[in-house]
C-alpha positions as a LaTeX table, in Angstrom:
\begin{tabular}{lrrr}
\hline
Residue & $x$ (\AA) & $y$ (\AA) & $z$ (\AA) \\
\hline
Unk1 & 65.61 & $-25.26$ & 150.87 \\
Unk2 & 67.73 & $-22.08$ & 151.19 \\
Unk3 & 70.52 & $-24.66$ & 152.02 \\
Unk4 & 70.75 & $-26.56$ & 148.92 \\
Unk5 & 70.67 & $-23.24$ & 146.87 \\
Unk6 & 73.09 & $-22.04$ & 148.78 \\
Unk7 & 75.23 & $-25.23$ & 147.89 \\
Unk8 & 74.69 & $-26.50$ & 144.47 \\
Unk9 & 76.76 & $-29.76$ & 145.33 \\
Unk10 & 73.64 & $-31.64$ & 147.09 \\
Unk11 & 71.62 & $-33.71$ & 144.55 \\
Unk12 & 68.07 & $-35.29$ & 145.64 \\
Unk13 & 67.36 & $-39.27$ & 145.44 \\
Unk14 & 65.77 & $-38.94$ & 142.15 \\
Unk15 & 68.74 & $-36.95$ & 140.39 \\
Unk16 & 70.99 & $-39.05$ & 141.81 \\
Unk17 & 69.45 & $-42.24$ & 140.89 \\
Unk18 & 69.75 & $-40.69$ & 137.51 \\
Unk19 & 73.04 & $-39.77$ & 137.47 \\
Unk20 & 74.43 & $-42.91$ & 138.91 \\
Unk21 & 71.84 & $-45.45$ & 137.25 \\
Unk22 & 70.67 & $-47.02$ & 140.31 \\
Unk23 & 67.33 & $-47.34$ & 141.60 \\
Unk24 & 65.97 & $-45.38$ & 144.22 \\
Unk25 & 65.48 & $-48.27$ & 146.71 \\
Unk26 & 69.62 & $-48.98$ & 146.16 \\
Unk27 & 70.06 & $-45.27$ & 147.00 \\
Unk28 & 67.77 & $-45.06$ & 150.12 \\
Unk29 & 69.86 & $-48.49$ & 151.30 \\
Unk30 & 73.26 & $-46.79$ & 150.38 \\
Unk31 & 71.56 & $-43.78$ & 152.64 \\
Unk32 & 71.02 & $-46.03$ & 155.59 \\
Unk33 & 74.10 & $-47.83$ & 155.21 \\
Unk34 & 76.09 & $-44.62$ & 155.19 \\
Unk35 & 77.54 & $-45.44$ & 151.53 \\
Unk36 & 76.70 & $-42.02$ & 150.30 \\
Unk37 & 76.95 & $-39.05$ & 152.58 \\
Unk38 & 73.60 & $-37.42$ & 152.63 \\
Unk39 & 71.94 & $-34.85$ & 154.70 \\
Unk40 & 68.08 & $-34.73$ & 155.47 \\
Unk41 & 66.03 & $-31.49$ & 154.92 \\
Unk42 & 62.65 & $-30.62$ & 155.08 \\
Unk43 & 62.01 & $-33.94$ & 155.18 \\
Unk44 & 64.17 & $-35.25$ & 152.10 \\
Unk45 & 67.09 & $-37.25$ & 151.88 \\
Unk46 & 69.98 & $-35.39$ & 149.75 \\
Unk47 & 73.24 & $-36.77$ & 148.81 \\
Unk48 & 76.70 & $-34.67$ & 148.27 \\
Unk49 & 77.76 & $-34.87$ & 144.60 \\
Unk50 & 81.53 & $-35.91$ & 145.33 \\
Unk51 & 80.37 & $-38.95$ & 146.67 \\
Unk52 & 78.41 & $-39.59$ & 143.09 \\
Unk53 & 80.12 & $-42.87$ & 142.26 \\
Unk54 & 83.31 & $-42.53$ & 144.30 \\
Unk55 & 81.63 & $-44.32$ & 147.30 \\
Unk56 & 79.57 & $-46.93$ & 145.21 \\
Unk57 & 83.21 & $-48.06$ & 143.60 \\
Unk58 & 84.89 & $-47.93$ & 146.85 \\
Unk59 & 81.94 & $-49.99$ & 148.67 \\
Unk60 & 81.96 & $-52.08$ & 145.56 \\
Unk61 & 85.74 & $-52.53$ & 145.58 \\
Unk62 & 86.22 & $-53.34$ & 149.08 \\
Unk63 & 83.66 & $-56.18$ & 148.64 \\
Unk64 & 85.10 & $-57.55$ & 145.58 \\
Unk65 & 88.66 & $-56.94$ & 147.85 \\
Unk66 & 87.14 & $-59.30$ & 150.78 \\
Unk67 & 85.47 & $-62.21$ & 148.52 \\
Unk68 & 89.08 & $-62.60$ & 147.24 \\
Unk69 & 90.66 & $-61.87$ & 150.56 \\
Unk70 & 88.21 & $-64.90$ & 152.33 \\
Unk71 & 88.90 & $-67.13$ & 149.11 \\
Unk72 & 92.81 & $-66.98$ & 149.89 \\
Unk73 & 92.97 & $-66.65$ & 153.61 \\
Unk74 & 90.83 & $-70.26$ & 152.91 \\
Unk75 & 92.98 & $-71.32$ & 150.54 \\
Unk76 & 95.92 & $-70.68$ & 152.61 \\
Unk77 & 94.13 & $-72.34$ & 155.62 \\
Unk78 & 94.28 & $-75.67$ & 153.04 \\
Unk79 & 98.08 & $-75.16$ & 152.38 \\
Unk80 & 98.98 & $-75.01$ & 156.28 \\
Unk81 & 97.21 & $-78.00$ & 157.10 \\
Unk82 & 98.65 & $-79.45$ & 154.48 \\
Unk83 & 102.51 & $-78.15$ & 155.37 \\
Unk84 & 101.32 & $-79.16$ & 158.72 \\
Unk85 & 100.78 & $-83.01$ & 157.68 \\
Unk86 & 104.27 & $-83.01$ & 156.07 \\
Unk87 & 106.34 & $-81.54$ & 158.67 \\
Unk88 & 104.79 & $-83.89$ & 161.11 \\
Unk89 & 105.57 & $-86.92$ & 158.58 \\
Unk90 & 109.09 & $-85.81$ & 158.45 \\
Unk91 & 109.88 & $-85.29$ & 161.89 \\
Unk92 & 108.50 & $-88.91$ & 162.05 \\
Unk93 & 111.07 & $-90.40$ & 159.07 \\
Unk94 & 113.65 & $-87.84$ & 160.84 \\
Unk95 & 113.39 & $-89.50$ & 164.22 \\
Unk96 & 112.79 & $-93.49$ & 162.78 \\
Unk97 & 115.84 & $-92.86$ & 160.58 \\
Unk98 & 117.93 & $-91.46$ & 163.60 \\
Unk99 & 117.16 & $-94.42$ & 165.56 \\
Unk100 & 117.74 & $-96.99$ & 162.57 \\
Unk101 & 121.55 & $-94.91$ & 162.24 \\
Unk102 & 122.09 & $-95.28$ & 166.20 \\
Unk103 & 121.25 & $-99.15$ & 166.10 \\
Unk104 & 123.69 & $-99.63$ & 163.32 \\
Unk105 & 126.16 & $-97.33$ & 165.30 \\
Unk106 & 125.28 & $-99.84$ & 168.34 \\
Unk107 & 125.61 & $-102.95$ & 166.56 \\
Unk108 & 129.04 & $-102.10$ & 164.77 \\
Unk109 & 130.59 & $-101.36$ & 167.94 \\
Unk110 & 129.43 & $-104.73$ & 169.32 \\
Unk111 & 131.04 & $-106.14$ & 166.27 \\
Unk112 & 134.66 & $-104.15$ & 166.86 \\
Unk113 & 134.35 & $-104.96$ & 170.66 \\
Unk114 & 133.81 & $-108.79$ & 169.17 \\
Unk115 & 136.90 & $-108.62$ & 167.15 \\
Unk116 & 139.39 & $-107.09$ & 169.50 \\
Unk117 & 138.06 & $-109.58$ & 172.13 \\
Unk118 & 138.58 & $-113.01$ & 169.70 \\
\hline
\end{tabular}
């Protein structure tokens, strides 16, 4: 334990289960899930001070950051298919309303060509 004197910025699982308010278990998962940085000697788990909250928020952050993220990435998902249905309805009233203007076009020339022939 010459280590940890040596560097009073280690705490142990207890004292830092104390200082952040969270229960051993949640520290020991934070351990394995390389939340905290933590170093193991003589056979216990110790955890740098700096990381004393700062990791916890970020973790917690970044999860609060993705539900929202995958709440608008669906949400814009539902606006594109729905942009998607619209443009395709008005290429179709584009393209019937093009034809309806080229018919008239088709039948007023019949009707000049009509005229200049009587």
């Amino acid at each position: 334990m010459n280590k940890l004197q040596e560097e009073s910025a280690w705490l142990s699982i207890f004292e830092y289960s104390k200082k952040t308010g969270k229960s051993i278990s949640t520290i020991r998962r934070y351990i394995k899930s390389k939340r905290v940085v933590s170093q193991l000697i003589d056979g216990k788990f110790y955890i740098f001070e700096n990381s004393v909250g700062i990791n916890n928020v970020q973790a917690d952050s970044l999860e609060d950051q993705m539900f929202k993220l995958e709440k608008q990435v669906g949400f814009l998902k539902k606006q594109l298919v729905v942009a998607q249905e619209e443009i395709s309805e008005l290429k179709m009233l584009v393209n019937l309303y093009e034809k309806q203007i080229s018919q008239k076009s088709v039948i007023s020339d019949c009707n000049k060509s009509e005229k200049h022939i009587q």
